Amino acid sequence: MKNVIFQIKYDFINGIVYQWKKFLLIAVVYAVLITDFFVRCKTKHFMGQYTSSDIILYIFRGMRWIVDVQTDINIPTAYILPNILIGFAIGNYPFKDINGYGGMVLMRAGKKLVWWLSKCIWAVFTACICYGILILEIAGVSLAGGRLSLQVNKQVCISIDGYDKTLIKNNLTRLTVYMIIVGLLTTIAICLVQICVSQIMGPIIGYIAVVVILIMGVFFRSFLFIGNGFMALRNIMYTPEGGSLTLTVIADIVLIVVSVIAGYASFRQMDILKKSDWRV
């Protein structure tokens, strides 16, 4: 247990505290997206009327289904950019660590399972901190010019967020909560897939895997493609043609379990003394 606590603390300091610039970049991107919402509200005279949920539904609105080849494909910045940057925050830290001081610690301790599970916990922390940053910024802007509330202002959703007034129902507050919870779970799944693929094939391929997951979510009409879990406009709680977040949750859990197991199976076979076994 002592080794586990030491390793988790080590990864928290080196993989999060010392990587603060990456999280600052993510905070700036979230701030730009929320500022865009704020400016739109000010322009359309919704100051003092918008709520925290309105901002969440703006960030997580995503895009409508692509129904044919003539549909204009306009991937929202709020969908693609934050998730790409979270992948950047994950980066190649585990494999820089194994090539440095972390490798020496591992050789002395000899417990690969502890090292790998600590990196998985670090990835979960990374996702949670990113969402914590988002929630804090949403709360700040809500207090600055709106209301800190989970109630949804339907007029703001229609005018600012771009939702169809014929589809807006009374369960948008529930949708808001689901988008945050499932969004976080999906982000955790993507982070673990990234470090698993990075372990097996290298950090660059791991980063490409993140992009592929997000792109597949755009084009495939099933919530088993977990990128759809970030898109409120495709959710059945908003539109009858939408998909169920239950499928996304199932897919997330499967990906999390498989990534942890497969990544460890690969790492266990790795000889850290052999340069040829290092993933670069």
Coordinates of C-alpha atoms in Angstrom, one line a residue:
M1 CA 0.0 0.0 0.0
K2 CA 2.9 2.3 0.8
N3 CA 4.3 1.8 -2.7
V4 CA 0.9 2.5 -4.2
I5 CA 0.4 5.8 -2.4
F6 CA 4.0 6.9 -3.2
Q7 CA 3.5 6.1 -6.9
I8 CA 0.1 7.9 -7.1
K9 CA 1.6 11.0 -5.3
Y10 CA 4.6 10.9 -7.6
D11 CA 2.4 10.9 -10.7
F12 CA 0.1 13.6 -9.4
I13 CA 3.1 15.9 -8.8
N14 CA 5.0 15.1 -12.0
G15 CA 2.1 14.5 -14.3
I16 CA -0.3 17.2 -13.1
V17 CA 1.4 19.9 -10.9
Y18 CA 4.5 20.1 -13.1
Q19 CA 2.4 20.0 -16.2
W20 CA 0.3 23.1 -15.1
K21 CA 0.9 24.9 -18.4
K22 CA -1.1 22.3 -20.3
F23 CA -4.0 22.8 -17.9
L24 CA -3.7 26.5 -18.2
L25 CA -4.0 26.2 -22.0
I26 CA -7.2 24.1 -21.5
A27 CA -8.6 26.7 -19.2
V28 CA -7.9 29.4 -21.8
V29 CA -9.8 27.5 -24.4
Y30 CA -12.8 26.9 -22.1
A31 CA -12.7 30.6 -21.3
V32 CA -12.8 31.6 -24.9
L33 CA -15.8 29.3 -25.6
I34 CA -17.7 30.6 -22.6
T35 CA -16.8 34.2 -23.4
D36 CA -18.3 33.6 -26.9
F37 CA -21.6 32.5 -25.1
F38 CA -21.4 35.6 -22.8
V39 CA -20.9 38.0 -25.8
R40 CA -23.9 36.4 -27.6
C41 CA -26.1 36.8 -24.5
K42 CA -25.0 40.4 -24.1
T43 CA -25.7 41.2 -27.8
K44 CA -29.2 39.6 -27.6
H45 CA -30.0 41.2 -24.2
F46 CA -30.1 38.0 -22.1
M47 CA -27.8 39.4 -19.4
G48 CA -29.1 38.4 -16.0
Q49 CA -31.3 35.7 -17.6
Y50 CA -29.0 32.9 -18.6
T51 CA -28.1 30.1 -16.3
S52 CA -25.3 27.6 -15.7
S53 CA -27.2 25.0 -17.6
D54 CA -27.6 27.2 -20.6
I55 CA -23.8 27.5 -20.8
I56 CA -23.4 23.7 -20.4
L57 CA -25.9 23.1 -23.2
Y58 CA -24.0 25.6 -25.3
I59 CA -20.6 23.8 -24.8
F60 CA -22.1 20.4 -25.2
R61 CA -24.6 21.1 -28.0
G62 CA -22.5 19.3 -30.6
M63 CA -24.1 18.9 -34.0
R64 CA -27.1 17.3 -35.6
W65 CA -27.0 13.9 -37.4
I66 CA -25.4 13.8 -40.8
V67 CA -28.3 12.4 -42.8
D68 CA -26.9 12.5 -46.4
V69 CA -23.8 13.4 -48.4
Q70 CA -25.2 16.9 -49.1
T71 CA -25.3 17.8 -45.4
D72 CA -22.9 20.5 -44.5
I73 CA -20.3 19.1 -42.1
N74 CA -19.3 21.8 -39.6
I75 CA -17.6 20.1 -36.6
P76 CA -18.1 22.5 -33.6
T77 CA -15.0 23.9 -32.0
A78 CA -16.4 23.2 -28.6
Y79 CA -16.6 19.5 -29.5
I80 CA -13.3 18.9 -31.0
L81 CA -10.8 21.4 -29.5
P82 CA -11.2 20.7 -25.7
N83 CA -11.0 17.0 -26.2
I84 CA -7.9 17.3 -28.4
L85 CA -6.3 19.4 -25.8
I86 CA -7.1 16.9 -23.0
G87 CA -5.3 14.4 -25.2
F88 CA -2.4 16.8 -25.4
A89 CA -2.4 17.0 -21.6
I90 CA -2.2 13.2 -21.4
G91 CA 0.6 13.4 -24.1
N92 CA 3.5 11.1 -23.6
Y93 CA 4.1 11.6 -19.9
P94 CA 3.9 7.9 -18.9
F95 CA 6.6 7.1 -21.4
K96 CA 8.8 10.0 -20.6
D97 CA 8.5 8.9 -17.0
I98 CA 9.6 5.3 -17.7
N99 CA 12.6 6.6 -19.6
G100 CA 13.6 8.8 -16.7
Y101 CA 13.4 8.8 -12.9
G102 CA 10.2 6.8 -12.9
G103 CA 12.0 3.9 -14.7
M104 CA 14.7 3.8 -12.0
V105 CA 12.0 3.7 -9.3
L106 CA 10.3 0.9 -11.2
M107 CA 13.5 -1.1 -11.6
R108 CA 14.1 -0.9 -7.9
A109 CA 10.6 -1.7 -6.8
G110 CA 9.9 -4.1 -9.6
K111 CA 6.1 -3.7 -9.4
K112 CA 4.8 -3.1 -12.9
L113 CA 1.1 -3.4 -11.8
V114 CA 1.5 -0.6 -9.3
W115 CA 3.2 1.6 -11.9
W116 CA 0.5 1.0 -14.6
L117 CA -2.5 1.4 -12.3
S118 CA -1.0 4.6 -11.0
K119 CA -0.8 5.9 -14.6
C120 CA -4.4 5.0 -15.1
I121 CA -5.4 6.8 -11.9
W122 CA -3.4 9.8 -13.1
A123 CA -5.3 9.8 -16.4
V124 CA -8.6 9.8 -14.5
F125 CA -7.3 12.7 -12.3
T126 CA -6.4 14.6 -15.5
A127 CA -9.9 14.2 -16.9
C128 CA -11.5 15.2 -13.6
I129 CA -9.3 18.3 -13.3
C130 CA -10.2 19.4 -16.8
Y131 CA -13.9 19.1 -16.0
G132 CA -13.3 20.8 -12.7
I133 CA -11.8 23.8 -14.6
L134 CA -14.8 23.9 -16.9
I135 CA -17.3 23.8 -14.1
L136 CA -15.5 26.6 -12.1
E137 CA -15.4 28.8 -15.2
I138 CA -19.1 28.2 -15.9
A139 CA -19.9 29.0 -12.3
G140 CA -17.9 32.2 -12.4
V141 CA -19.6 33.5 -15.6
S142 CA -23.0 32.5 -14.2
L143 CA -22.4 34.6 -11.1
A144 CA -20.9 37.5 -13.2
G145 CA -23.9 38.0 -15.6
G146 CA -26.5 35.3 -15.1
R147 CA -27.7 32.9 -12.5
L148 CA -25.9 30.0 -10.8
S149 CA -28.7 27.4 -11.5
L150 CA -29.4 24.1 -13.2
Q151 CA -32.7 25.4 -14.4
V152 CA -32.8 26.0 -18.2
N153 CA -33.9 29.2 -19.8
K154 CA -35.6 28.0 -23.0
Q155 CA -35.4 31.3 -24.7
V156 CA -31.6 31.3 -24.3
C157 CA -31.4 27.7 -25.5
I158 CA -33.3 28.7 -28.7
S159 CA -31.7 32.0 -29.4
I160 CA -28.1 31.4 -28.2
D161 CA -27.6 27.7 -28.1
G162 CA -29.3 26.9 -31.3
Y163 CA -31.9 24.4 -30.1
D164 CA -35.2 23.9 -31.9
K165 CA -38.1 25.4 -30.0
T166 CA -40.4 22.6 -31.2
L167 CA -38.2 20.0 -29.6
I168 CA -37.4 21.6 -26.3
K169 CA -39.0 19.7 -23.4
N170 CA -39.1 20.0 -19.7
N171 CA -36.2 17.5 -19.2
L172 CA -33.4 19.8 -20.4
T173 CA -32.2 20.1 -16.8
R174 CA -31.8 16.4 -16.6
L175 CA -30.0 16.5 -20.0
T176 CA -27.6 19.1 -18.6
V177 CA -26.7 16.9 -15.7
Y178 CA -26.3 13.8 -17.9
M179 CA -24.0 15.7 -20.3
I180 CA -21.6 16.6 -17.6
I181 CA -21.6 13.1 -16.0
V182 CA -21.5 11.1 -19.2
G183 CA -19.1 13.6 -20.8
L184 CA -16.6 13.1 -17.9
L185 CA -17.0 9.3 -18.1
T186 CA -16.4 9.5 -21.9
T187 CA -13.4 11.7 -21.4
I188 CA -11.9 9.2 -18.9
A189 CA -12.5 6.4 -21.4
I190 CA -10.8 8.3 -24.1
C191 CA -7.8 9.1 -21.9
L192 CA -7.4 5.5 -20.9
V193 CA -7.7 4.3 -24.5
Q194 CA -5.0 6.9 -25.3
I195 CA -2.5 5.6 -22.8
C196 CA -3.3 2.0 -23.6
V197 CA -2.7 2.5 -27.4
S198 CA 0.4 4.6 -26.6
Q199 CA 1.8 1.7 -24.5
I200 CA 1.2 -0.8 -27.3
M201 CA 2.0 1.3 -30.4
G202 CA 3.6 4.6 -29.2
P203 CA 2.4 8.0 -28.0
I204 CA 1.8 9.4 -31.6
I205 CA -0.5 6.5 -32.4
G206 CA -2.3 7.0 -29.1
Y207 CA -2.9 10.7 -29.9
I208 CA -4.2 9.7 -33.4
A209 CA -6.6 7.2 -31.6
V210 CA -8.2 10.1 -29.8
V211 CA -8.8 12.0 -33.0
V212 CA -10.2 8.9 -34.7
I213 CA -12.7 8.4 -31.8
L214 CA -13.9 12.0 -32.1
I215 CA -14.2 11.8 -35.9
M216 CA -16.1 8.5 -35.7
G217 CA -18.5 10.2 -33.3
V218 CA -19.3 12.8 -36.0
F219 CA -20.1 10.4 -38.8
F220 CA -21.6 7.2 -37.1
R221 CA -25.2 7.3 -36.0
S222 CA -24.9 5.3 -32.9
F223 CA -24.1 6.2 -29.3
L224 CA -21.8 3.2 -29.2
F225 CA -19.4 5.6 -30.9
I226 CA -18.7 7.5 -27.8
G227 CA -18.0 10.9 -29.4
N228 CA -21.8 11.2 -29.7
G229 CA -22.0 11.3 -25.9
F230 CA -20.7 14.9 -26.0
M231 CA -23.5 16.0 -28.3
A232 CA -26.8 17.1 -26.7
L233 CA -28.4 17.8 -30.1
R234 CA -28.2 14.1 -30.8
N235 CA -29.6 12.9 -27.5
I236 CA -32.9 11.3 -27.2
M237 CA -33.8 13.5 -24.2
Y238 CA -33.8 16.4 -26.7
T239 CA -35.0 14.8 -30.0
P240 CA -37.0 11.6 -30.7
E241 CA -34.4 10.8 -33.4
G242 CA -31.6 10.9 -30.9
G243 CA -29.6 8.1 -29.3
S244 CA -29.4 6.9 -25.7
L245 CA -26.6 7.8 -23.4
T246 CA -27.0 4.3 -21.9
L247 CA -25.2 2.9 -24.9
T248 CA -22.4 5.5 -24.5
V249 CA -22.0 4.6 -20.8
I250 CA -21.8 0.9 -21.7
A251 CA -19.2 1.5 -24.4
D252 CA -17.3 3.8 -22.0
I253 CA -17.1 1.1 -19.3
V254 CA -16.1 -1.6 -21.7
L255 CA -13.3 0.7 -23.1
I256 CA -12.1 1.6 -19.6
V257 CA -11.8 -2.1 -18.5
V258 CA -10.3 -3.3 -21.8
S259 CA -7.8 -0.4 -21.9
V260 CA -6.6 -1.0 -18.3
I261 CA -6.2 -4.7 -18.9
A262 CA -4.7 -4.6 -22.4
G263 CA -2.3 -1.8 -21.4
Y264 CA -1.0 -3.7 -18.4
A265 CA -0.7 -6.9 -20.4
S266 CA 1.5 -5.1 -22.9
F267 CA 3.5 -3.3 -20.2
R268 CA 4.1 -6.5 -18.3
Q269 CA 5.8 -8.0 -21.3
M270 CA 8.0 -4.9 -21.7
D271 CA 11.7 -5.1 -20.7
I272 CA 12.4 -1.6 -19.4
L273 CA 16.2 -2.3 -19.6
K274 CA 15.9 -2.7 -23.4
K275 CA 15.7 0.5 -25.4
S276 CA 14.0 -1.4 -28.2
D277 CA 11.0 -2.1 -26.0
W278 CA 10.4 1.6 -25.2
R279 CA 7.4 3.1 -27.1
V280 CA 8.5 6.4 -28.7

